[in-house]
Tab-separated table of C-alpha atoms in Angstrom:
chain	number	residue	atom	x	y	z
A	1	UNK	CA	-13.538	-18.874	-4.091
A	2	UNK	CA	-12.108	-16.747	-1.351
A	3	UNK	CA	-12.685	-17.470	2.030
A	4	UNK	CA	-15.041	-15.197	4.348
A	5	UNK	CA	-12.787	-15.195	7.069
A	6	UNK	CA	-9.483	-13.095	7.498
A	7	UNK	CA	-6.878	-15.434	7.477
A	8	UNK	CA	-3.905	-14.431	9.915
A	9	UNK	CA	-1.786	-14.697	6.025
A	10	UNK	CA	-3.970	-11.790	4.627
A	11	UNK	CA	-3.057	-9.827	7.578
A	12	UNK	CA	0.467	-10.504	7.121
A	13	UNK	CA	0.164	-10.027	3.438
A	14	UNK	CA	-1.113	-5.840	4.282
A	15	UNK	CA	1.232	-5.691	6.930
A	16	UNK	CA	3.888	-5.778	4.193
A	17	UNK	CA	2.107	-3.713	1.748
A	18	UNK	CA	4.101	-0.046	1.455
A	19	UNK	CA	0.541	1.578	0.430
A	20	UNK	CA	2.421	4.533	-0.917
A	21	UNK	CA	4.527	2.333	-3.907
A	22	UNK	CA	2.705	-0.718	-4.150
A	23	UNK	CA	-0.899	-1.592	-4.560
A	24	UNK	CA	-3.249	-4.763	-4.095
A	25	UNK	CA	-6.243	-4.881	-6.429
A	26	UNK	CA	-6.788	-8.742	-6.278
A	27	UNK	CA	-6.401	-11.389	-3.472
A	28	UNK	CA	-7.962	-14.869	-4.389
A	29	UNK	CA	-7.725	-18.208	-2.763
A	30	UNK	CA	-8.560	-21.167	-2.977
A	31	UNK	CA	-7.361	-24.495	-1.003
A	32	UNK	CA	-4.337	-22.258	0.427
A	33	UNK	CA	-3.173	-21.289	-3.057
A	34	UNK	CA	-3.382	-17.384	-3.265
A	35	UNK	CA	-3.341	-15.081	-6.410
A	36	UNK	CA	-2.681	-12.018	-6.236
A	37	UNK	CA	-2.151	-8.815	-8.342
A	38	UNK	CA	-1.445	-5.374	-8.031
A	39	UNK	CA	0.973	-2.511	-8.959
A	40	UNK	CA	3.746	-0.722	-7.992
A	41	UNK	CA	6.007	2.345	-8.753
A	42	UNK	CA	9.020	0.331	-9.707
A	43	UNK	CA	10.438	-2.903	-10.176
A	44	UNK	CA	12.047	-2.678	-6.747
A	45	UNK	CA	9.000	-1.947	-4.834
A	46	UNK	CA	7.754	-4.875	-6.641
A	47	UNK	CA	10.655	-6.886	-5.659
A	48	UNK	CA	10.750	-5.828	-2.079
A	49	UNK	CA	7.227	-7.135	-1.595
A	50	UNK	CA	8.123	-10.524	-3.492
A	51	UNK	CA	10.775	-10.509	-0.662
A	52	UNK	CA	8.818	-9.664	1.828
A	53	UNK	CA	6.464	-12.392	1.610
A	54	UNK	CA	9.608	-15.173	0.842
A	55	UNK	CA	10.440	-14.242	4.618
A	56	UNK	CA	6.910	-14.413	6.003
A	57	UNK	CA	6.399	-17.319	8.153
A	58	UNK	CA	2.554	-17.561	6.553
A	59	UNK	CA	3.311	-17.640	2.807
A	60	UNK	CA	5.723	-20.574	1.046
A	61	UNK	CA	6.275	-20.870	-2.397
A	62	UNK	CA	6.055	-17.321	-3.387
A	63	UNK	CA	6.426	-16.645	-6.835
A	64	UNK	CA	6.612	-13.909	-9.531
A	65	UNK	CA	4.472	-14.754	-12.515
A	66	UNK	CA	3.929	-11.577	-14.671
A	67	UNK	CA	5.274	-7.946	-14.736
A	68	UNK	CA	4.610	-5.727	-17.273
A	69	UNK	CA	5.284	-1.800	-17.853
A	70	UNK	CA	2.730	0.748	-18.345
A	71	UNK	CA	2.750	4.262	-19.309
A	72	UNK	CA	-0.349	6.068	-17.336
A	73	UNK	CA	-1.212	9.578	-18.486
A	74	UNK	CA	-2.790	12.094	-16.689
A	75	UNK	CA	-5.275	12.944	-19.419
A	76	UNK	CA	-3.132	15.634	-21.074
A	77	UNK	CA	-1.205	13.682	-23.453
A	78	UNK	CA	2.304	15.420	-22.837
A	79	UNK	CA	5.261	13.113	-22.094
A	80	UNK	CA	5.630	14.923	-18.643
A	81	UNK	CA	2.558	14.149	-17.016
A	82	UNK	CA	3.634	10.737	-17.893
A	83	UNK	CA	3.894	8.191	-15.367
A	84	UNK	CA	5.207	4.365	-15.574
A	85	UNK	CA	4.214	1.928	-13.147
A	86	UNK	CA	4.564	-2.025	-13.033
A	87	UNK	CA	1.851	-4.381	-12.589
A	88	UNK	CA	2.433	-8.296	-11.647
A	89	UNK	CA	0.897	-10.947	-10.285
A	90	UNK	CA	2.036	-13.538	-7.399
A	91	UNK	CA	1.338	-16.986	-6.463
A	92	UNK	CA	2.181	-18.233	-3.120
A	93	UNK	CA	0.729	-21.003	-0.493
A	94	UNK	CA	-0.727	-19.695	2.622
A	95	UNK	CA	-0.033	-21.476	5.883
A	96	UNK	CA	-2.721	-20.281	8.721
């Protein structure tokens, strides 16, 4: 499915990455059509990367498919140690 090489588009793709708000945890593609998912702090970190890639010269057709809320608790059940964070997903065409 994904490609052994590094495309110059998956370097580009880190390069915009702020690894202290927003996180990858998938990256597939397949005939130049990427997925890819993660999460971030907010809905604007999440929105800065969307924008981020629009302005990349190696990814067209980016799009936001999914976002959705969740409450992560540090094991302690208390509304304090409560944290929300925002997951999505992405499509987008590579150009490399």
């Amino acid at each position: 499915m994904s490609d052994s090489r590094t495309p110059a588009g998956r370097r580009e793709l880190m390069r915009h990455a702020d690894f202290f708000r927003l996180w990858l945890v998938g990256f597939k593609e397949l005939d130049r059509n990427v997925s890819l998912s993660g999460v971030g702090k907010t809905n604007d970190d999440v929105s800065e990367f969307l924008r981020r890639l629009s302005v990349s010269r190696y990814f067209t057709d980016v799009r936001l498919v999914k976002t959705e809320e969740k409450a992560d608790k540090d094991g302690s059940g208390t509304a304090i140690a409560t944290q929300t964070t925002i997951s999505f997903e992405m499509r987008a065409k590579v150009r490399y």
